[in-house]
Structure formats: structure tokens, C-alpha cells
PDB file of C-alpha atoms and ligand atoms in Angstrom:
ATOM      1  CA  MET A 119     228.738 159.866 -59.930  1.00  0.00           C
ATOM      2  CA  LYS A 120     225.634 157.716 -60.278  1.00  0.00           C
ATOM      3  CA  LYS A 121     223.267 158.467 -63.123  1.00  0.00           C
ATOM      4  CA  ALA A 122     219.537 157.963 -63.344  1.00  0.00           C
ATOM      5  CA  GLU A 123     217.010 158.038 -66.148  1.00  0.00           C
ATOM      6  CA  ILE A 124     214.382 160.710 -65.878  1.00  0.00           C
ATOM      7  CA  GLU A 125     211.328 161.218 -68.021  1.00  0.00           C
ATOM      8  CA  PHE A 126     209.565 164.515 -67.768  1.00  0.00           C
ATOM      9  CA  THR A 127     207.567 166.937 -69.859  1.00  0.00           C
ATOM     10  CA  VAL A 128     209.095 170.280 -70.735  1.00  0.00           C
ATOM     11  CA  ASN A 129     206.913 172.862 -72.454  1.00  0.00           C
ATOM     12  CA  GLY A 130     204.541 170.111 -73.557  1.00  0.00           C
ATOM     13  CA  LYS A 131     207.240 167.782 -74.953  1.00  0.00           C
ATOM     14  CA  LYS A 132     208.172 164.472 -73.324  1.00  0.00           C
ATOM     15  CA  ARG A 133     211.901 164.181 -72.623  1.00  0.00           C
ATOM     16  CA  THR A 134     213.952 161.232 -71.474  1.00  0.00           C
ATOM     17  CA  LEU A 135     217.464 161.910 -70.219  1.00  0.00           C
ATOM     18  CA  PHE A 136     220.211 160.268 -68.203  1.00  0.00           C
ATOM     19  CA  VAL A 137     221.327 162.704 -65.540  1.00  0.00           C
ATOM     20  CA  LYS A 138     223.725 162.608 -62.614  1.00  0.00           C
ATOM     21  CA  THR A 139     221.751 162.056 -59.466  1.00  0.00           C
ATOM     22  CA  ASN A 140     223.098 165.333 -58.060  1.00  0.00           C
ATOM     23  CA  GLU A 141     222.505 167.357 -61.241  1.00  0.00           C
ATOM     24  CA  LEU A 142     220.493 170.535 -60.864  1.00  0.00           C
ATOM     25  CA  LEU A 143     217.435 171.158 -62.979  1.00  0.00           C
ATOM     26  CA  ILE A 144     218.821 174.470 -64.233  1.00  0.00           C
ATOM     27  CA  ASN A 145     221.846 172.732 -65.761  1.00  0.00           C
ATOM     28  CA  VAL A 146     219.692 170.139 -67.480  1.00  0.00           C
ATOM     29  CA  LEU A 147     217.412 172.829 -68.919  1.00  0.00           C
ATOM     30  CA  ARG A 148     220.208 175.097 -70.093  1.00  0.00           C
ATOM     31  CA  ASN A 149     222.927 172.633 -71.079  1.00  0.00           C
ATOM     32  CA  ASP A 150     221.072 169.498 -72.173  1.00  0.00           C
ATOM     33  CA  LEU A 151     217.888 171.033 -73.575  1.00  0.00           C
ATOM     34  CA  ASN A 152     219.302 174.399 -74.669  1.00  0.00           C
ATOM     35  CA  LEU A 153     216.512 176.265 -72.866  1.00  0.00           C
ATOM     36  CA  THR A 154     218.702 179.223 -72.011  1.00  0.00           C
ATOM     37  CA  GLY A 155     215.788 181.547 -71.254  1.00  0.00           C
ATOM     38  CA  THR A 156     216.082 180.182 -67.720  1.00  0.00           C
ATOM     39  CA  LYS A 157     218.817 182.356 -66.255  1.00  0.00           C
ATOM     40  CA  TYR A 158     221.626 181.305 -63.933  1.00  0.00           C
ATOM     41  CA  ALA A 159     222.658 184.074 -61.567  1.00  0.00           C
ATOM     42  CA  CYS A 160     223.212 183.580 -57.823  1.00  0.00           C
ATOM     43  CA  GLY A 161     222.910 179.781 -57.844  1.00  0.00           C
ATOM     44  CA  ILE A 162     221.894 179.827 -54.179  1.00  0.00           C
ATOM     45  CA  GLY A 163     218.190 180.546 -54.260  1.00  0.00           C
ATOM     46  CA  GLU A 164     218.337 184.281 -53.651  1.00  0.00           C
ATOM     47  CA  CYS A 165     217.548 186.073 -56.913  1.00  0.00           C
ATOM     48  CA  GLY A 166     214.682 184.268 -58.688  1.00  0.00           C
ATOM     49  CA  ALA A 167     216.340 184.461 -62.130  1.00  0.00           C
ATOM     50  CA  CYS A 168     216.156 180.668 -62.530  1.00  0.00           C
ATOM     51  CA  THR A 169     212.408 180.400 -61.803  1.00  0.00           C
ATOM     52  CA  VAL A 170     210.458 177.806 -63.790  1.00  0.00           C
ATOM     53  CA  LEU A 171     206.993 176.338 -63.257  1.00  0.00           C
ATOM     54  CA  LEU A 172     206.794 172.812 -61.868  1.00  0.00           C
ATOM     55  CA  GLU A 173     203.255 171.476 -62.215  1.00  0.00           C
ATOM     56  CA  GLY A 174     202.241 175.105 -62.690  1.00  0.00           C
ATOM     57  CA  ARG A 175     203.886 176.359 -59.491  1.00  0.00           C
ATOM     58  CA  PRO A 176     207.072 178.432 -59.414  1.00  0.00           C
ATOM     59  CA  VAL A 177     210.275 176.748 -58.240  1.00  0.00           C
ATOM     60  CA  LEU A 178     213.913 177.773 -58.267  1.00  0.00           C
ATOM     61  CA  SER A 179     215.643 175.507 -60.746  1.00  0.00           C
ATOM     62  CA  CYS A 180     219.044 176.230 -59.159  1.00  0.00           C
ATOM     63  CA  LEU A 181     217.823 174.491 -55.994  1.00  0.00           C
ATOM     64  CA  THR A 182     215.874 171.671 -57.636  1.00  0.00           C
ATOM     65  CA  LEU A 183     217.441 168.320 -58.424  1.00  0.00           C
ATOM     66  CA  ALA A 184     216.685 167.073 -61.914  1.00  0.00           C
ATOM     67  CA  VAL A 185     215.813 163.620 -60.543  1.00  0.00           C
ATOM     68  CA  ASP A 186     213.049 165.228 -58.502  1.00  0.00           C
ATOM     69  CA  VAL A 187     211.153 166.292 -61.638  1.00  0.00           C
ATOM     70  CA  ASN A 188     210.881 162.735 -62.922  1.00  0.00           C
ATOM     71  CA  GLY A 189     207.312 162.218 -64.159  1.00  0.00           C
ATOM     72  CA  LYS A 190     206.423 165.894 -63.777  1.00  0.00           C
ATOM     73  CA  ASN A 191     205.629 168.892 -65.982  1.00  0.00           C
ATOM     74  CA  ILE A 192     207.991 171.827 -66.331  1.00  0.00           C
ATOM     75  CA  THR A 193     207.248 175.101 -68.070  1.00  0.00           C
ATOM     76  CA  THR A 194     210.052 177.490 -68.924  1.00  0.00           C
ATOM     77  CA  ILE A 195     209.788 180.933 -70.454  1.00  0.00           C
ATOM     78  CA  GLU A 196     210.113 179.363 -73.909  1.00  0.00           C
ATOM     79  CA  GLY A 197     206.929 177.387 -73.241  1.00  0.00           C
ATOM     80  CA  ILE A 198     204.555 180.293 -72.686  1.00  0.00           C
ATOM     81  CA  SER A 199     204.959 182.015 -76.036  1.00  0.00           C
ATOM     82  CA  LYS A 200     204.064 179.408 -78.617  1.00  0.00           C
ATOM     83  CA  ASP A 201     201.537 181.546 -80.523  1.00  0.00           C
ATOM     84  CA  GLY A 202     203.093 184.967 -80.184  1.00  0.00           C
ATOM     85  CA  PHE A 203     203.767 186.679 -76.904  1.00  0.00           C
ATOM     86  CA  ASP A 204     201.861 185.760 -73.789  1.00  0.00           C
ATOM     87  CA  PRO A 205     199.705 188.606 -72.316  1.00  0.00           C
ATOM     88  CA  VAL A 206     202.166 189.115 -69.438  1.00  0.00           C
ATOM     89  CA  GLN A 207     205.052 189.392 -71.893  1.00  0.00           C
ATOM     90  CA  LYS A 208     203.067 191.897 -73.965  1.00  0.00           C
ATOM     91  CA  SER A 209     202.353 193.972 -70.887  1.00  0.00           C
ATOM     92  CA  PHE A 210     206.047 193.965 -69.881  1.00  0.00           C
ATOM     93  CA  LEU A 211     206.972 195.189 -73.352  1.00  0.00           C
ATOM     94  CA  LYS A 212     204.250 197.827 -73.455  1.00  0.00           C
ATOM     95  CA  ASN A 213     205.176 199.177 -70.024  1.00  0.00           C
ATOM     96  CA  ALA A 214     208.947 199.117 -70.599  1.00  0.00           C
ATOM     97  CA  ALA A 215     209.316 196.717 -67.663  1.00  0.00           C
ATOM     98  CA  VAL A 216     212.463 195.251 -69.226  1.00  0.00           C
ATOM     99  CA  GLN A 217     215.937 196.754 -69.321  1.00  0.00           C
ATOM    100  CA  CYS A 218     218.793 194.255 -69.480  1.00  0.00           C
ATOM    101  CA  GLY A 219     216.197 191.453 -69.449  1.00  0.00           C
ATOM    102  CA  PHE A 220     218.148 189.105 -67.223  1.00  0.00           C
ATOM    103  CA  CYS A 221     215.532 188.942 -64.485  1.00  0.00           C
ATOM    104  CA  THR A 222     212.629 189.024 -66.943  1.00  0.00           C
ATOM    105  CA  PRO A 223     211.959 185.309 -67.610  1.00  0.00           C
ATOM    106  CA  GLY A 224     211.762 184.564 -63.884  1.00  0.00           C
ATOM    107  CA  MET A 225     209.752 187.703 -63.217  1.00  0.00           C
ATOM    108  CA  ILE A 226     207.231 186.845 -65.955  1.00  0.00           C
ATOM    109  CA  LEU A 227     206.754 183.265 -64.764  1.00  0.00           C
ATOM    110  CA  MET A 228     206.205 184.534 -61.209  1.00  0.00           C
ATOM    111  CA  ALA A 229     203.741 187.139 -62.477  1.00  0.00           C
ATOM    112  CA  LYS A 230     201.835 184.452 -64.387  1.00  0.00           C
ATOM    113  CA  SER A 231     201.657 182.326 -61.275  1.00  0.00           C
ATOM    114  CA  LEU A 232     200.420 185.269 -59.217  1.00  0.00           C
ATOM    115  CA  LEU A 233     197.690 186.141 -61.731  1.00  0.00           C
ATOM    116  CA  LYS A 234     196.539 182.529 -61.788  1.00  0.00           C
ATOM    117  CA  GLU A 235     196.222 182.508 -57.988  1.00  0.00           C
ATOM    118  CA  ASN A 236     194.949 186.038 -57.668  1.00  0.00           C
ATOM    119  CA  PRO A 237     193.539 187.588 -60.862  1.00  0.00           C
ATOM    120  CA  ASN A 238     193.165 191.049 -59.336  1.00  0.00           C
ATOM    121  CA  PRO A 239     196.148 191.698 -57.067  1.00  0.00           C
ATOM    122  CA  THR A 240     196.788 195.000 -55.326  1.00  0.00           C
ATOM    123  CA  GLU A 241     200.126 196.749 -55.768  1.00  0.00           C
ATOM    124  CA  ASP A 242     201.208 195.497 -52.340  1.00  0.00           C
ATOM    125  CA  GLU A 243     200.245 191.932 -53.253  1.00  0.00           C
ATOM    126  CA  ILE A 244     202.242 192.150 -56.486  1.00  0.00           C
ATOM    127  CA  ARG A 245     205.297 193.513 -54.644  1.00  0.00           C
ATOM    128  CA  ASP A 246     204.976 190.828 -52.000  1.00  0.00           C
ATOM    129  CA  TYR A 247     204.641 187.982 -54.518  1.00  0.00           C
ATOM    130  CA  LEU A 248     207.607 189.167 -56.571  1.00  0.00           C
ATOM    131  CA  ARG A 249     209.820 189.927 -53.574  1.00  0.00           C
ATOM    132  CA  GLY A 250     212.081 186.915 -54.233  1.00  0.00           C
ATOM    133  CA  ASN A 251     212.843 188.100 -57.783  1.00  0.00           C
ATOM    134  CA  ILE A 252     215.640 190.614 -57.864  1.00  0.00           C
ATOM    135  CA  CYS A 253     215.923 193.223 -60.609  1.00  0.00           C
ATOM    136  CA  ARG A 254     219.031 195.382 -60.790  1.00  0.00           C
ATOM    137  CA  CYS A 255     217.814 197.723 -63.516  1.00  0.00           C
ATOM    138  CA  THR A 256     214.200 198.802 -63.491  1.00  0.00           C
ATOM    139  CA  GLY A 257     213.488 199.969 -59.941  1.00  0.00           C
ATOM    140  CA  TYR A 258     210.436 197.661 -60.084  1.00  0.00           C
ATOM    141  CA  THR A 259     207.908 200.454 -60.790  1.00  0.00           C
ATOM    142  CA  GLN A 260     207.346 199.465 -64.428  1.00  0.00           C
ATOM    143  CA  ILE A 261     207.237 195.770 -63.540  1.00  0.00           C
ATOM    144  CA  ILE A 262     204.476 196.332 -60.968  1.00  0.00           C
ATOM    145  CA  LYS A 263     202.619 198.525 -63.471  1.00  0.00           C
ATOM    146  CA  ALA A 264     202.896 195.842 -66.165  1.00  0.00           C
ATOM    147  CA  VAL A 265     201.495 193.135 -63.897  1.00  0.00           C
ATOM    148  CA  LYS A 266     198.665 195.390 -62.704  1.00  0.00           C
ATOM    149  CA  GLU A 267     197.752 196.414 -66.241  1.00  0.00           C
ATOM    150  CA  CYS A 268     197.772 192.814 -67.414  1.00  0.00           C
ATOM    151  CA  ALA A 269     195.400 191.894 -64.582  1.00  0.00           C
ATOM    152  CA  ASN A 270     193.101 194.816 -65.428  1.00  0.00           C
ATOM    153  CA  ASN A 271     193.011 193.930 -69.137  1.00  0.00           C
ATOM    154  CA  HIS A 272     192.303 190.310 -68.350  1.00  0.00           C
ATOM    155  CA  ASN A 273     189.470 191.212 -65.991  1.00  0.00           C
ATOM    156  CA  GLN A 274     187.947 193.560 -68.597  1.00  0.00           C
ATOM    157  CA  ASP A 275     188.062 190.754 -71.182  1.00  0.00           C
ATOM    158  CA  LYS A 276     185.931 188.490 -68.983  1.00  0.00           C
TER     159      LYS A 276
HETATM  160  S1  FES B  73     219.938 181.527 -59.825  1.00  0.00           S
HETATM  161 FE1  FES B  73     218.412 180.489 -58.739  1.00  0.00          FE
HETATM  162  S2  FES B  73     217.702 181.889 -57.270  1.00  0.00           S
HETATM  163 FE2  FES B  73     219.386 182.916 -58.257  1.00  0.00          FE
HETATM  164  S1  FES B  74     215.836 194.238 -66.223  1.00  0.00           S
HETATM  165 FE1  FES B  74     217.948 193.996 -65.712  1.00  0.00          FE
HETATM  166  S2  FES B  74     217.886 192.805 -63.882  1.00  0.00           S
HETATM  167 FE2  FES B  74     215.832 193.280 -64.281  1.00  0.00          FE
END
């Protein structure tokens, strides 16, 4: 299989790698860069566990070719918590929105993206935005509450 050099920025660090031209971004993140916070579950774009931010927008890394991120910026869950937990992470912890935790990295990155686009979402808007992220454990109630509370706190801080 042909290989290609890619240079991209992951969590603020420049990386240069040789990857197979058909290699998926999720494999490069997990296997080459040891960023295992990005979870591999369905592998077919149906669960959201592998969500990362590409230029600040959520993408499914199980459906993204590594060569397509050449020259771009990727943020994984490891990249949002450099100085302690991010506010969304804190809200998930406070509201017990985590059980097994497998869906949590993808869920948190989606929630961050939502709050950037829409700082004061309604419950329906939160449910709609997170509909592609499957959670087997929590029943979603605590997740929605965590996102809502994070938005409220943020808006009070303004
Ligand atoms: S692992 Fe990518 S959407 Fe499920
Ligand atoms: S907390 Fe277990 S899948 Fe969501």
C-alpha cells in the first residue's frame, strides 16, 4: 500500500508521519500517537465515540482518512484539559453524566462544539445536536443536564 507524508497539528503540537494512503485518522491517533481517549466502537460512523475536532468542528475519525487532515488542526479529548479539567468535563463529573465513560470523550467534544455554536441551547437543541452520539449507560438525562448547566454557568460568568 502506498504511503504518504502528512504534517498536521494535534492538540497544539506539530506532527509529521508517514501513513498508508488508506489509513483512518482514528488508527493514527490511537496507534501512532497513543491518543487513546478517542474511542473505537462501531467503526462505521454510527455511534460518535470516535469524534474529534477538525479545525474546531466535530468529525468522525473512523470515517476520516489521515491523509485528509494534512495541514490541518485536530483536537482530541486529551487536548482540552491542559490546565485541569475543561468546564464541560467538570459539569459532566458534577452531574454524574459518566458511567462506563466510553462515549464520554466524543460526547464532551460534541458538547463543546454545540456550546461554541449556540451558547444557550434548549434541551431539545442539546438532544438534537448530540443525537449521533450513542450512550449505552446513562439514559442521557444527566448528560443533557450537564451540558445545560455548563451553558448556564458560562452565561452567568459573562
Ligand atoms: S467508532 Fe466512529 S462513529 Fe462509531
Ligand atoms: S457512559 Fe457508558 S456508553 Fe455512555
